[in-house]
Amino acid sequence: MIPGKYRSVSGRAANNVNCGLHLVIQTSSLPEKSKVEFKLNKETPSFSGRLLQHDLERNYSSRQGDHINLASSSMPSFPILQRSSEEKILYSDRLTLERQKLTVCPIIDGEEHLRLLNFQHNFITRIQNISNLQRLIFLDLYDNQIEEISGLSTLRSLRVLLLGKNRIKKISNLENLKSLDVLDLHGNQITKIENVSHLCDLRVLNLARNLLSHVDNLNGLDSLTELNLRHNQITFVRDVDNLPCLQRLFLSFNNISTFESVCCLADSSSLSDITFDGNPIAQESWYKHTILQNMMQLRQLDMKRVTEEERRMASIVAKKEEEKKRESHKQSLLKEKKRLTINNVARKWDLQQHRIPNIAPNQDRKVSDSPQDPSQLHGSTVSAFPEETGSLDSGLTSALQGLSVTDTHLVEVDGDTLSLYGSGALESLDRNWSVQTAGMVTTVSFTFIEFDEIVQVLPKLKIKFPNSLHLKFKETNLVMLQQFNALAQLRHVDQLTIDPQGNPVVNFTLWKYYVLFRLSHFSMQKINGTEVTQNDMIMAERLFGILAHVASSELPQYRLISILGDARKKQFRYLLETKGKKPGLVNEENSDSKRLVGENTNRATLNYTTRDFYNERLEEIKEKKKFCKMYMEDLVKEATEINMKNEALQKLWPQMFIELVRDAVIEIRNKSSYMKLCLQQITDQK
Amino acid sequence: MLSPERLALPDYEYLAQRHVLTYMEDAVCQLLENKEDISQYGIARFFTEYFNSVCQGTHILFREFSFIQATPHNRASFLRAFWRCFRTVGKNGDLLTMREYHCLLQLLCPDFPLELTQKAARIVLMDDAMDCLMSFSDFLFAFQIQFYYSEFLESVAAIYQDLLAGKNPNTVIVPTSSSGQHRQRPALGEASTLEGVEASLFYQCLENLCDRHKYSCPPPALVKEVLSNVQRLTFYGFLVALSKHHGINQALGALPDKGDLMHDPAMDEELERLLAQVPGLVNSATANPEAGCLPSRTPPRVGSPWRPLHHARKVDAESDGSTEETDESET
């Protein structure tokens, strides 16, 4: 704060630096008439011409005269600026102090009617000493070192405020500048838009090259036409629909990646020009048509005119996307429903298999709360449970009670796969399937269905889905090798997949070989995904070939026939008849009959009857057995009686014989009387 | 044939001893069931076939368990059939679980009960870890003992329990500690806690059992042999010894000796014949005429056709090959 001495300098002046506080204002009398155009910052080219036309039409040279005097002031550090009176008259309303190496705003005396003040390209750190210039309309502080907006509270007429390229961190202290038309704050360090809601005449707001991360708080700017937000870090934009006059919005080189983050733009009817280049969103494939579709009012996008063609394309694409979304929504709904149904079926299956504690029908129902040892329950009471479903009580968990009784099975045809879940699904085989659908099905998958039940519908499957080549079984309770015998009745199976889950048979070492052996006439290609090799077939034959041989050749004929049933009877009779022929002929004829039979007959006796049927049959036979027993007993009784009588006769016979002989001899002893007796007998007979 | 003892038996006893009635009843029952088919080719033929198959031991194939269990001959035939059919599994060296063996049994008899298989497995595994794998021969011999002598074994088990508990059904002298287990004898390889019962005492009880038992039992002389080798033995030890005893196996007559278990030349030949057909199997289902058809037609070079009804193959314990087959195939 050393009082300084200032002197006016004409011509080129040297800088007198007295501790940095004495300022020499270099007048603008440079040798060449360099025109100092009043150039505003390059980022806002649009308003430069129009707005200031009435103020600054002509370039005025910096030759304001040599007559700017800076005298010492009463305020210790501030230079005082004085102009010569000629200059004052010539350029009465404007003052340019560009590139004057000012570090502070000088006190400007006697220029109360100044309307334009230019401090461009200096080193000013604070806006001061201009409070008296109450007629100021245009204030340019571009390219200084201002850190805070202040000192403007008296400039009520200010219309253009240029504060670009400073170090401003916050928008503040603009409360009285109600006539502001242009506010330029580009190239600063502003992080938030605030304190601008009262600027209802503001038409251009430039906040490019700041540190904004989002845009909001824009209400109140009722005249805003152009908003420049280039080169920030904006991720989302809000409140733009509250700007009724906004026509141009520049968002280039920000951080916008989705349309949702700028969705308020769709609601702004005034917007006609927008830029998004340099944002992540502009790299997306759906960028252009999404923007165009949502902002029908747009005329220019990224500085290029929007053509009708583009608009049309955009709407088409948008429609397609809409369709796709709806489709996928429907699909996901369907999938969800399917998943729920399958869960339902799975739970029911688990209950059936007694994996979840079941309620014993007639006993204390509360017992089911604690997990019981399932071996207590008889494994064969599978049929008992379904009837219980209706009468579940609080003993079971609420999840089980939530079962919807209708969704107990699921049938699904998906291209070439028919999937059946739950035993109720088997009934669907009775439906009228269109020939085309049924013909396309090559894979049939059974889940949560008892294998014994599946066996019963295999003939139907054979007829309705003739092309089914691949069968898949999961959770179907395959426990015995014998059950595979049932698959032999199908026309042709190429692949078989037995999921280990719920099919204990897979744990056996020999199951695959048995399948290959029993179903050798199918020439299966794959079992559980692995290819069937020649070695596998040989091994299968080696392991079980003798079984087949025994099963066919060593059974008595009547047993063969009764096992195989009527269908085979005829073929067997044919084979029976050919047995007597010469071996050579027999070969050919048997190959014919082979084709009739359709499978290896020596395996044909290996059948599978479900447990229920088997027991039924045994029951039926019981009657017969009882009868046979009785019949045999009768026969035996008869035989033993006869035997006894025979033995008795044997014992008695010698005696009887002797008596017979004795009687005969006694009779014949007297010949003549014997002759008379015989004759008498003959005459008596007449 | 007409030995005096045979003729001396009263009628019913004779019939019962030979189970004649069982077979007659079964034959008549089968006749009833298959009336239509059999009437086509005559009842006499049917009976011929039936009793032939009883002789050959093929009558039990795919029959219900109650029939298979009915007579000792049936049981023996079943054992033999099981051996013949699944010998190849054993030959292959696979070790199977109890359940899998049960499965194989069920292939021949659909309603074979699981308990029997479990009991047989217990003999092999000495009542331990029931999920262990067992070899074919171990299982087969144990199964033979268990199945053929099942009633006998039940009684033996009861006796054993009694002896263990200290109640000796035979001894008259009650108060002394005469039950064998309290005697401090050096037991063979057993721990200080004496397991099982004393062999000689055990044998006495068994002898009594055999005498009064109406079910079949192993020949007492052989049982004595088994028991004379050890001082003390456990129940399962006894059973294991029974199953491994050659003499008992031979007395039963169903299975060959352990050493010969995997040998069955005639069947092996048949198998080779079947295997030779396999490439045809793979190529196409219909192109294979021979492989599994009724072996009534044979490849021309073998002289005599194999007629299952009339072939004179006897199901013997010892020799298994039908001589005509082995003689004539010169490959």
Short mmCIF file of C-alpha atoms in Angstrom, two decimals, chain A residues 245-616:
data_model
loop_
_atom_site.label_atom_id
_atom_site.label_comp_id
_atom_site.label_asym_id
_atom_site.label_seq_id
_atom_site.Cartn_x
_atom_site.Cartn_y
_atom_site.Cartn_z
CA CYS A 245 -37.78 -20.50 -25.32
CA LEU A 246 -34.77 -22.75 -25.50
CA GLN A 247 -33.89 -23.40 -29.11
CA ARG A 248 -30.29 -24.41 -29.12
CA LEU A 249 -28.65 -26.72 -26.66
CA PHE A 250 -25.00 -27.75 -27.05
CA LEU A 251 -23.98 -30.75 -25.07
CA SER A 252 -20.94 -31.84 -27.06
CA PHE A 253 -18.08 -33.52 -25.23
CA ASN A 254 -19.80 -34.48 -22.07
CA ASN A 255 -20.51 -37.79 -20.39
CA ILE A 256 -24.01 -38.62 -21.45
CA SER A 257 -24.51 -42.30 -22.19
CA THR A 258 -28.21 -43.01 -22.13
CA PHE A 259 -31.22 -41.25 -23.43
CA GLU A 260 -32.93 -41.60 -20.08
CA SER A 261 -30.44 -39.19 -18.60
CA VAL A 262 -31.58 -36.47 -20.95
CA CYS A 263 -35.16 -37.55 -21.30
CA CYS A 264 -36.49 -34.14 -20.31
CA LEU A 265 -35.41 -32.92 -23.71
CA ALA A 266 -38.24 -34.85 -25.25
CA ASP A 267 -40.69 -32.64 -23.42
CA SER A 268 -39.23 -29.39 -24.62
CA SER A 269 -41.23 -28.20 -27.57
CA SER A 270 -38.98 -25.29 -28.41
CA LEU A 271 -35.73 -27.13 -28.97
CA SER A 272 -34.65 -27.23 -32.58
CA ASP A 273 -30.93 -27.62 -32.45
CA ILE A 274 -28.93 -29.97 -30.32
CA THR A 275 -25.46 -31.47 -30.28
CA PHE A 276 -24.34 -34.63 -28.58
CA ASP A 277 -21.09 -35.36 -30.35
CA GLY A 278 -18.24 -36.43 -28.17
CA ASN A 279 -20.57 -38.14 -25.72
CA PRO A 280 -20.65 -41.89 -25.18
CA ILE A 281 -24.22 -41.91 -26.33
CA ALA A 282 -23.17 -40.84 -29.81
CA GLN A 283 -21.25 -44.10 -30.23
CA GLU A 284 -24.28 -46.27 -29.64
CA SER A 285 -25.95 -47.96 -32.52
CA TRP A 286 -29.36 -46.72 -31.50
CA TYR A 287 -28.25 -43.14 -30.92
CA LYS A 288 -29.55 -41.35 -33.94
CA HIS A 289 -32.94 -42.87 -34.23
CA THR A 290 -33.62 -42.78 -30.55
CA ILE A 291 -32.91 -39.07 -30.43
CA LEU A 292 -34.91 -38.42 -33.56
CA GLN A 293 -37.78 -40.55 -32.43
CA ASN A 294 -38.02 -38.88 -29.07
CA MET A 295 -37.44 -35.36 -30.23
CA MET A 296 -39.66 -34.92 -33.21
CA GLN A 297 -39.27 -31.15 -33.08
CA LEU A 298 -35.57 -31.26 -33.82
CA ARG A 299 -34.26 -29.60 -36.97
CA GLN A 300 -30.55 -29.99 -36.52
CA LEU A 301 -28.63 -32.71 -34.78
CA ASP A 302 -24.89 -32.30 -34.27
CA MET A 303 -24.90 -29.33 -36.57
CA LYS A 304 -26.43 -31.30 -39.42
CA ARG A 305 -29.89 -30.89 -40.78
CA VAL A 306 -32.34 -33.63 -39.96
CA THR A 307 -33.85 -34.99 -43.13
CA GLU A 308 -37.27 -36.48 -43.58
CA GLU A 309 -35.66 -39.76 -44.54
CA GLU A 310 -33.84 -39.93 -41.27
CA ARG A 311 -36.98 -39.20 -39.36
CA ARG A 312 -38.84 -41.92 -41.11
CA MET A 313 -36.08 -44.45 -40.49
CA ALA A 314 -36.01 -43.46 -36.88
CA SER A 315 -39.68 -44.07 -36.37
CA ILE A 316 -39.52 -47.42 -38.11
CA VAL A 317 -36.64 -48.57 -36.02
CA ALA A 318 -38.29 -47.32 -32.90
CA LYS A 319 -41.42 -49.24 -33.72
CA LYS A 320 -39.44 -52.39 -34.26
CA GLU A 321 -37.75 -51.96 -30.95
CA GLU A 322 -41.06 -51.48 -29.29
CA GLU A 323 -42.27 -54.70 -30.85
CA LYS A 324 -39.18 -56.53 -29.73
CA LYS A 325 -39.53 -55.26 -26.23
CA ARG A 326 -43.12 -56.32 -26.08
CA GLU A 327 -42.23 -59.73 -27.45
CA SER A 328 -39.45 -60.24 -24.98
CA HIS A 329 -41.70 -59.09 -22.20
CA LYS A 330 -44.27 -61.61 -23.22
CA GLN A 331 -41.59 -64.24 -23.48
CA SER A 332 -40.30 -63.52 -20.03
CA LEU A 333 -43.81 -63.68 -18.65
CA LEU A 334 -44.29 -67.03 -20.26
CA LYS A 335 -40.98 -68.23 -18.98
CA GLU A 336 -41.87 -67.14 -15.51
CA LYS A 337 -45.14 -68.96 -15.67
CA LYS A 338 -43.39 -72.03 -16.93
CA ARG A 339 -40.86 -71.87 -14.18
CA LEU A 340 -43.55 -71.60 -11.56
CA THR A 341 -45.44 -74.50 -13.00
CA ILE A 342 -42.34 -76.63 -13.12
CA ASN A 343 -41.56 -75.77 -9.53
CA ASN A 344 -45.06 -76.75 -8.66
CA VAL A 345 -44.75 -80.07 -10.39
CA ALA A 346 -41.35 -80.67 -8.81
CA ARG A 347 -42.72 -80.09 -5.37
CA LYS A 348 -45.61 -82.40 -5.95
CA TRP A 349 -43.19 -85.00 -7.23
CA ASP A 350 -40.99 -84.68 -4.17
CA LEU A 351 -43.97 -85.16 -1.96
CA GLN A 352 -44.93 -88.21 -3.90
CA GLN A 353 -41.47 -89.60 -3.52
CA HIS A 354 -41.66 -88.99 0.21
CA ARG A 355 -38.66 -86.78 0.15
CA ILE A 356 -40.56 -84.12 1.98
CA PRO A 357 -42.23 -85.32 5.15
CA ASN A 358 -45.65 -86.52 4.32
CA ILE A 359 -48.64 -86.66 6.56
CA ALA A 360 -49.64 -90.19 7.34
CA PRO A 361 -53.25 -90.43 6.35
CA ASN A 362 -54.89 -91.43 9.56
CA GLN A 363 -52.48 -90.30 12.15
CA ASP A 364 -51.61 -87.22 14.01
CA ARG A 365 -51.04 -84.61 11.37
CA LYS A 366 -48.82 -82.44 13.49
CA VAL A 367 -46.15 -85.08 13.30
CA SER A 368 -45.09 -83.86 9.90
CA ASP A 369 -43.45 -80.79 11.35
CA SER A 370 -40.32 -82.66 12.22
CA PRO A 371 -38.59 -84.38 9.35
CA GLN A 372 -39.30 -88.04 9.64
CA ASP A 373 -37.33 -90.95 8.47
CA PRO A 374 -38.91 -91.66 5.10
CA SER A 375 -38.28 -95.36 5.42
CA GLN A 376 -41.07 -95.44 7.92
CA LEU A 377 -43.48 -94.73 5.17
CA HIS A 378 -44.14 -97.50 2.77
CA GLY A 379 -42.52 -96.78 -0.49
CA SER A 380 -45.35 -98.18 -2.48
CA THR A 381 -48.08 -95.89 -1.25
CA VAL A 382 -47.46 -93.51 -4.05
CA SER A 383 -51.08 -93.50 -4.98
CA ALA A 384 -52.15 -92.48 -1.53
CA PHE A 385 -50.93 -88.98 -1.71
CA PRO A 386 -52.71 -87.22 -4.57
CA GLU A 387 -56.02 -87.67 -2.87
CA GLU A 388 -54.62 -85.97 0.17
CA THR A 389 -53.91 -82.77 -1.70
CA GLY A 390 -57.33 -81.44 -1.11
CA SER A 391 -57.25 -82.01 2.60
CA LEU A 392 -53.91 -80.55 3.60
CA ASP A 393 -53.98 -78.95 6.92
CA SER A 394 -51.81 -76.60 8.92
CA GLY A 395 -49.30 -79.31 9.53
CA LEU A 396 -47.63 -78.50 6.21
CA THR A 397 -45.71 -75.38 5.52
CA SER A 398 -47.51 -72.45 4.05
CA ALA A 399 -45.49 -72.73 0.88
CA LEU A 400 -47.09 -76.04 0.17
CA GLN A 401 -50.50 -74.69 0.90
CA GLY A 402 -49.86 -72.08 -1.74
CA LEU A 403 -49.89 -74.75 -4.41
CA SER A 404 -52.33 -73.95 -7.09
CA VAL A 405 -54.06 -77.14 -7.84
CA THR A 406 -54.65 -76.32 -11.49
CA ASP A 407 -51.04 -76.02 -12.50
CA THR A 408 -50.07 -79.59 -11.88
CA HIS A 409 -48.45 -80.33 -15.14
CA LEU A 410 -46.89 -78.67 -18.13
CA VAL A 411 -46.74 -79.60 -21.76
CA GLU A 412 -44.50 -77.66 -24.06
CA VAL A 413 -43.61 -78.03 -27.67
CA ASP A 414 -40.53 -76.08 -28.64
CA GLY A 415 -39.59 -76.68 -32.23
CA ASP A 416 -38.36 -80.23 -32.21
CA THR A 417 -38.75 -80.97 -28.54
CA LEU A 418 -41.81 -82.07 -26.69
CA SER A 419 -41.44 -81.60 -22.95
CA LEU A 420 -43.76 -83.15 -20.44
CA TYR A 421 -43.69 -82.29 -16.77
CA GLY A 422 -45.88 -84.05 -14.29
CA SER A 423 -48.00 -87.12 -14.80
CA GLY A 424 -51.01 -85.08 -15.86
CA ALA A 425 -49.05 -84.09 -18.93
CA LEU A 426 -49.32 -87.61 -20.31
CA GLU A 427 -52.95 -87.02 -21.08
CA SER A 428 -51.94 -84.40 -23.56
CA LEU A 429 -50.80 -87.18 -25.86
CA ASP A 430 -54.44 -87.78 -26.55
CA ARG A 431 -54.87 -84.32 -27.98
CA ASN A 432 -55.22 -83.72 -31.67
CA TRP A 433 -51.79 -82.67 -32.67
CA SER A 434 -51.41 -81.16 -36.08
CA VAL A 435 -49.47 -83.40 -38.40
CA GLN A 436 -46.90 -80.73 -38.94
CA THR A 437 -46.23 -80.10 -35.28
CA ALA A 438 -46.16 -83.76 -34.48
CA GLY A 439 -43.94 -84.51 -37.40
CA MET A 440 -41.35 -82.00 -36.34
CA VAL A 441 -40.94 -83.41 -32.87
CA THR A 442 -37.79 -85.48 -32.65
CA THR A 443 -37.09 -85.25 -28.96
CA VAL A 444 -39.44 -86.13 -26.16
CA SER A 445 -38.51 -85.25 -22.63
CA PHE A 446 -40.21 -86.63 -19.54
CA THR A 447 -39.73 -85.02 -16.13
CA PHE A 448 -41.37 -85.68 -12.79
CA ILE A 449 -43.38 -88.58 -14.14
CA GLU A 450 -43.24 -92.15 -12.91
CA PHE A 451 -41.68 -94.40 -15.51
CA ASP A 452 -44.39 -96.96 -15.01
CA GLU A 453 -46.92 -94.41 -16.13
CA ILE A 454 -44.83 -93.49 -19.14
CA VAL A 455 -44.69 -97.14 -20.16
CA GLN A 456 -48.42 -97.22 -20.51
CA VAL A 457 -48.52 -94.36 -22.99
CA LEU A 458 -45.59 -95.50 -25.13
CA PRO A 459 -47.87 -97.01 -27.78
CA LYS A 460 -49.68 -93.70 -28.07
CA LEU A 461 -46.36 -91.94 -28.38
CA LYS A 462 -45.37 -94.29 -31.14
CA ILE A 463 -48.42 -93.37 -33.16
CA LYS A 464 -48.77 -89.68 -32.49
CA PHE A 465 -45.13 -88.70 -32.70
CA PRO A 466 -43.65 -91.06 -35.21
CA ASN A 467 -40.44 -89.12 -35.64
CA SER A 468 -39.41 -89.07 -32.02
CA LEU A 469 -35.91 -90.37 -31.97
CA HIS A 470 -34.49 -89.00 -28.77
CA LEU A 471 -35.95 -89.74 -25.40
CA LYS A 472 -34.96 -87.96 -22.24
CA PHE A 473 -35.88 -89.02 -18.75
CA LYS A 474 -35.35 -86.99 -15.62
CA GLU A 475 -36.85 -87.65 -12.22
CA THR A 476 -38.80 -90.58 -13.54
CA ASN A 477 -37.90 -93.19 -10.95
CA LEU A 478 -36.02 -95.57 -13.16
CA VAL A 479 -34.76 -98.13 -10.67
CA MET A 480 -34.46 -101.44 -12.49
CA LEU A 481 -32.72 -102.54 -15.63
CA GLN A 482 -35.87 -104.39 -16.46
CA GLN A 483 -37.69 -101.17 -17.08
CA PHE A 484 -35.66 -100.56 -20.17
CA ASN A 485 -37.31 -103.59 -21.69
CA ALA A 486 -40.40 -101.49 -22.09
CA LEU A 487 -38.71 -99.18 -24.53
CA ALA A 488 -38.29 -101.97 -27.02
CA GLN A 489 -41.81 -101.58 -28.29
CA LEU A 490 -41.08 -98.20 -29.84
CA ARG A 491 -40.40 -97.85 -33.47
CA HIS A 492 -36.92 -96.43 -33.33
CA VAL A 493 -34.85 -94.62 -30.74
CA ASP A 494 -31.66 -92.96 -31.77
CA GLN A 495 -30.58 -91.34 -28.57
CA LEU A 496 -31.36 -91.88 -24.97
CA THR A 497 -30.65 -89.50 -22.14
CA ILE A 498 -31.22 -90.66 -18.60
CA ASP A 499 -30.57 -87.86 -16.18
CA PRO A 500 -28.98 -89.12 -12.96
CA GLN A 501 -31.29 -86.92 -10.97
CA GLY A 502 -34.20 -89.00 -9.83
CA ASN A 503 -33.13 -92.08 -11.76
CA PRO A 504 -31.17 -94.40 -9.51
CA VAL A 505 -30.60 -96.87 -12.31
CA VAL A 506 -27.80 -94.70 -13.59
CA ASN A 507 -25.74 -95.67 -10.58
CA PHE A 508 -25.46 -99.22 -11.82
CA THR A 509 -22.27 -100.15 -13.58
CA LEU A 510 -23.93 -102.10 -16.31
CA TRP A 511 -26.92 -100.01 -17.20
CA LYS A 512 -25.62 -98.65 -20.46
CA TYR A 513 -24.62 -102.05 -21.69
CA TYR A 514 -27.97 -103.45 -20.81
CA VAL A 515 -29.71 -100.71 -22.74
CA LEU A 516 -27.53 -101.34 -25.76
CA PHE A 517 -28.16 -105.03 -25.48
CA ARG A 518 -31.88 -104.89 -25.08
CA LEU A 519 -32.41 -102.18 -27.63
CA SER A 520 -29.82 -103.40 -30.06
CA HIS A 521 -32.29 -103.38 -32.88
CA PHE A 522 -32.41 -99.61 -32.65
CA SER A 523 -28.69 -99.22 -33.33
CA MET A 524 -28.57 -96.35 -30.95
CA GLN A 525 -26.14 -93.58 -31.66
CA LYS A 526 -25.81 -91.87 -28.33
CA ILE A 527 -26.50 -92.56 -24.74
CA ASN A 528 -26.34 -89.65 -22.34
CA GLY A 529 -24.49 -87.62 -24.87
CA THR A 530 -21.64 -90.02 -25.49
CA GLU A 531 -21.37 -91.80 -28.78
CA VAL A 532 -21.96 -95.49 -28.88
CA THR A 533 -18.92 -97.28 -30.18
CA GLN A 534 -18.54 -100.65 -31.74
CA ASN A 535 -16.77 -101.77 -28.61
CA ASP A 536 -19.75 -100.81 -26.51
CA MET A 537 -22.02 -102.93 -28.64
CA ILE A 538 -19.66 -105.85 -28.45
CA MET A 539 -19.35 -105.54 -24.72
CA ALA A 540 -23.08 -105.38 -24.34
CA GLU A 541 -23.53 -108.47 -26.38
CA ARG A 542 -20.77 -110.18 -24.49
CA LEU A 543 -22.29 -109.41 -21.14
CA PHE A 544 -25.86 -110.27 -21.89
CA GLY A 545 -25.84 -112.36 -25.01
CA ILE A 546 -26.24 -115.55 -23.09
CA LEU A 547 -29.22 -114.15 -21.29
CA ALA A 548 -30.88 -113.58 -24.60
CA HIS A 549 -29.97 -117.04 -25.75
CA VAL A 550 -31.37 -118.62 -22.62
CA ALA A 551 -34.46 -116.48 -22.78
CA SER A 552 -35.31 -117.64 -26.22
CA SER A 553 -33.95 -121.07 -26.84
CA GLU A 554 -34.46 -122.63 -23.49
CA LEU A 555 -37.98 -121.60 -22.83
CA PRO A 556 -40.55 -124.17 -23.71
CA GLN A 557 -42.61 -123.24 -26.69
CA TYR A 558 -45.77 -122.54 -24.86
CA ARG A 559 -43.98 -120.16 -22.53
CA LEU A 560 -42.49 -118.27 -25.41
CA ILE A 561 -45.85 -117.85 -26.93
CA SER A 562 -47.61 -116.82 -23.83
CA ILE A 563 -44.95 -114.28 -23.02
CA LEU A 564 -44.87 -112.74 -26.40
CA GLY A 565 -48.57 -112.51 -26.83
CA ASP A 566 -50.72 -112.64 -29.86
CA ALA A 567 -48.83 -110.34 -32.15
CA ARG A 568 -45.84 -112.50 -32.14
CA LYS A 569 -47.77 -115.71 -32.14
CA LYS A 570 -48.20 -115.72 -35.84
CA GLN A 571 -44.58 -115.03 -36.52
CA PHE A 572 -43.56 -117.72 -34.13
CA ARG A 573 -45.83 -120.20 -35.70
CA TYR A 574 -44.20 -119.33 -38.94
CA LEU A 575 -40.84 -119.89 -37.38
CA LEU A 576 -42.03 -123.10 -35.81
CA GLU A 577 -43.04 -124.38 -39.14
CA THR A 578 -39.77 -123.58 -40.73
CA LYS A 579 -37.84 -125.38 -38.10
CA GLY A 580 -38.29 -128.65 -39.78
CA LYS A 581 -36.88 -127.45 -43.10
CA LYS A 582 -33.34 -127.70 -44.24
CA PRO A 583 -30.95 -125.25 -42.75
CA GLY A 584 -30.18 -123.50 -45.99
CA LEU A 585 -33.73 -122.54 -46.72
CA VAL A 586 -34.35 -121.64 -43.20
CA ASN A 587 -31.87 -118.80 -43.36
CA GLU A 588 -33.70 -116.81 -45.98
CA GLU A 589 -37.09 -117.38 -44.61
CA ASN A 590 -36.02 -116.30 -41.24
CA SER A 591 -34.60 -113.13 -42.59
CA ASP A 592 -38.00 -112.40 -43.99
CA SER A 593 -39.68 -113.12 -40.78
CA LYS A 594 -37.09 -111.04 -39.05
CA ARG A 595 -38.37 -108.07 -40.85
CA LEU A 596 -41.85 -108.89 -39.82
CA VAL A 597 -40.89 -109.12 -36.24
CA GLY A 598 -38.81 -105.99 -36.28
CA GLU A 599 -36.52 -106.79 -33.45
CA ASN A 600 -34.31 -109.52 -32.18
CA THR A 601 -36.72 -112.16 -31.22
CA ASN A 602 -34.34 -113.69 -28.78
CA ARG A 603 -34.70 -110.63 -26.68
CA ALA A 604 -38.38 -110.31 -27.18
CA THR A 605 -39.14 -112.36 -24.14
CA LEU A 606 -37.44 -109.83 -21.96
CA ASN A 607 -40.39 -107.73 -21.10
CA TYR A 608 -41.36 -105.32 -18.46
CA THR A 609 -44.68 -105.22 -16.79
CA THR A 610 -45.25 -102.51 -14.31
CA ARG A 611 -45.52 -103.59 -10.75
CA ASP A 612 -49.22 -102.88 -10.60
CA PHE A 613 -50.03 -104.93 -13.65
CA TYR A 614 -47.85 -107.73 -12.42
CA ASN A 615 -49.58 -107.88 -9.10
CA GLU A 616 -52.91 -107.73 -10.82
#
